[in-house]
Short mmCIF file of N, CA and C in Angstrom, two decimals:
data_model
loop_
_atom_site.label_atom_id
_atom_site.label_comp_id
_atom_site.label_asym_id
_atom_site.label_seq_id
_atom_site.Cartn_x
_atom_site.Cartn_y
_atom_site.Cartn_z
N MET A 20 149.56 103.73 111.21
CA MET A 20 150.77 104.33 110.87
C MET A 20 151.15 106.43 110.58
N GLU A 21 150.01 106.13 109.56
CA GLU A 21 150.40 107.71 108.80
C GLU A 21 150.34 109.01 109.82
N HIS A 22 148.87 108.35 110.97
CA HIS A 22 148.20 109.36 111.92
C HIS A 22 149.98 109.87 112.35
N TRP A 23 149.72 108.50 113.17
CA TRP A 23 150.96 108.05 114.33
C TRP A 23 152.31 109.86 114.02
N LEU A 24 152.90 109.49 112.45
CA LEU A 24 153.34 110.00 112.07
C LEU A 24 153.38 111.60 111.64
N HIS A 25 151.87 111.88 111.59
CA HIS A 25 152.04 113.48 110.70
C HIS A 25 152.30 114.63 111.91
N ASP A 26 153.12 115.16 111.13
CA ASP A 26 153.56 116.55 111.55
C ASP A 26 154.85 116.58 113.21
N LYS A 27 154.79 115.32 113.09
CA LYS A 27 156.04 114.72 114.03
C LYS A 27 157.70 114.89 113.13
N LYS A 28 158.78 115.24 114.29
CA LYS A 28 159.88 115.80 113.38
C LYS A 28 160.88 115.25 114.05
N PHE A 29 162.20 113.98 113.77
CA PHE A 29 162.58 113.33 114.77
C PHE A 29 164.15 114.60 114.21
N ASP A 30 164.93 114.13 115.03
CA ASP A 30 165.95 115.06 114.98
C ASP A 30 166.91 114.15 114.76
N THR A 31 167.00 112.70 114.73
CA THR A 31 167.83 112.04 114.57
C THR A 31 166.94 109.70 114.14
N ASP A 32 167.46 109.36 113.75
CA ASP A 32 167.04 107.99 113.41
C ASP A 32 167.01 107.53 114.45
N ILE A 33 167.58 107.01 115.54
CA ILE A 33 167.34 106.77 116.63
C ILE A 33 165.57 106.86 117.41
N GLU A 34 165.42 108.33 117.36
CA GLU A 34 164.08 109.36 117.86
C GLU A 34 162.73 108.54 116.89
N LEU A 35 162.95 108.06 115.36
CA LEU A 35 162.49 107.64 114.71
C LEU A 35 162.26 106.28 114.92
N HIS A 36 162.80 105.31 115.64
CA HIS A 36 162.90 104.04 115.20
C HIS A 36 162.27 104.24 116.61
N ASN A 37 162.42 104.67 117.70
CA ASN A 37 161.44 104.42 118.62
C ASN A 37 160.33 104.65 118.88
N SER A 38 159.80 105.54 117.90
CA SER A 38 158.56 106.45 117.69
C SER A 38 157.71 104.98 117.58
N VAL A 39 158.42 104.26 115.99
CA VAL A 39 158.21 103.66 115.74
C VAL A 39 158.00 102.06 116.64
N ILE A 40 158.25 102.09 116.99
CA ILE A 40 158.72 100.72 118.16
C ILE A 40 157.23 100.83 119.26
N HIS A 41 157.27 101.97 119.55
CA HIS A 41 156.14 102.72 120.71
C HIS A 41 155.54 102.22 119.83
N TYR A 42 154.88 102.67 118.66
CA TYR A 42 152.73 102.53 117.80
C TYR A 42 153.27 101.59 117.93
N PHE A 43 153.98 100.30 117.63
CA PHE A 43 153.59 98.63 116.99
C PHE A 43 153.28 98.64 118.26
N ASN A 44 153.60 98.61 120.17
CA ASN A 44 153.87 98.41 121.40
C ASN A 44 152.33 98.90 121.89
N SER A 45 151.76 99.98 121.62
CA SER A 45 150.35 100.34 121.53
C SER A 45 149.44 100.00 121.01
N LYS A 46 149.82 98.86 120.50
CA LYS A 46 148.69 98.00 119.34
C LYS A 46 148.60 97.24 120.79
N LYS A 47 146.76 96.50 120.08
CA LYS A 47 146.91 95.55 120.75
C LYS A 47 147.04 94.33 120.44
N SER A 48 146.69 93.00 120.45
CA SER A 48 147.75 92.08 119.63
C SER A 48 146.14 91.49 118.53
N GLU A 49 145.39 92.04 118.44
CA GLU A 49 144.14 92.02 116.86
C GLU A 49 144.36 92.38 116.38
N PHE A 50 145.41 93.77 115.87
CA PHE A 50 145.71 94.31 115.60
C PHE A 50 147.03 93.65 114.33
N HIS A 51 147.95 93.05 115.10
CA HIS A 51 149.12 92.13 114.79
C HIS A 51 148.62 91.14 114.26
N ALA A 52 147.34 90.47 114.74
CA ALA A 52 146.79 89.07 114.25
C ALA A 52 146.30 89.21 112.40
N LEU A 53 145.52 90.40 112.80
CA LEU A 53 145.07 90.74 111.33
C LEU A 53 146.26 91.44 110.32
N GLY A 54 147.13 91.91 110.61
CA GLY A 54 147.94 92.16 110.22
C GLY A 54 148.68 90.46 109.68
N ILE A 55 149.36 89.68 109.30
CA ILE A 55 149.32 88.59 109.90
C ILE A 55 148.82 87.63 108.94
N ASP A 56 147.29 87.77 109.21
CA ASP A 56 146.24 87.18 108.53
C ASP A 56 146.00 87.37 106.91
N LEU A 57 146.43 88.67 106.72
CA LEU A 57 146.42 89.78 105.50
C LEU A 57 147.38 89.56 104.85
N LEU A 58 148.84 88.64 105.37
CA LEU A 58 149.45 88.47 104.14
C LEU A 58 149.89 87.73 103.26
N SER A 59 149.14 86.52 103.71
CA SER A 59 149.06 85.70 102.27
C SER A 59 148.38 86.78 101.45
N GLU A 60 147.54 87.62 101.25
CA GLU A 60 146.30 87.69 100.50
C GLU A 60 147.33 89.18 99.58
N LYS A 61 147.59 89.67 100.61
CA LYS A 61 148.64 90.73 100.04
C LYS A 61 149.96 90.22 99.26
N TRP A 62 150.11 89.12 99.35
CA TRP A 62 151.04 88.92 98.68
C TRP A 62 151.02 88.03 96.88
N GLN A 63 149.56 87.15 97.49
CA GLN A 63 148.82 86.71 96.28
C GLN A 63 148.66 88.00 95.38
N GLU A 64 148.32 88.74 96.15
CA GLU A 64 147.36 90.36 94.88
C GLU A 64 149.00 91.03 93.70
N VAL A 65 149.63 90.75 94.90
CA VAL A 65 151.42 91.22 94.80
C VAL A 65 152.10 90.28 93.33
N LEU A 66 151.78 89.21 93.33
CA LEU A 66 151.86 88.15 92.66
C LEU A 66 151.34 88.53 91.15
N GLU A 67 150.02 88.88 91.62
CA GLU A 67 148.88 88.97 89.84
C GLU A 67 149.29 89.73 89.70
N VAL A 68 149.48 90.85 89.69
CA VAL A 68 149.62 91.89 89.12
C VAL A 68 151.21 91.65 88.37
N GLU A 69 150.25 92.07 86.99
CA GLU A 69 151.62 92.48 85.49
C GLU A 69 152.33 93.73 85.22
N GLU A 70 152.13 94.92 85.79
CA GLU A 70 152.55 95.87 85.99
C GLU A 70 154.06 96.44 87.16
N GLU A 71 154.86 97.05 86.65
CA GLU A 71 155.69 97.29 87.32
C GLU A 71 155.82 97.98 88.87
N TYR A 72 154.78 98.56 88.65
CA TYR A 72 153.64 99.08 90.10
C TYR A 72 152.81 99.51 90.36
N PHE A 73 152.57 98.20 92.02
CA PHE A 73 151.86 97.96 92.78
C PHE A 73 151.05 99.10 93.60
N ASP A 74 149.41 99.33 93.22
CA ASP A 74 149.00 100.51 94.48
C ASP A 74 148.44 99.32 95.06
N TYR A 75 148.28 99.24 96.29
CA TYR A 75 147.53 99.22 97.26
C TYR A 75 146.68 99.97 98.14
#
């Protein structure tokens, strides 16, 4: 998403919202499935960190 939004400027929150929706709609189902599959791993990493800031 960082590359998707790079150098884009939005005049309204709605324009930003629509761009983000378009980004996710343009992805294949495998992209979403992988993200969901990684959630439990990422949650566990967050729980194991004893610092106030978590850098992923």
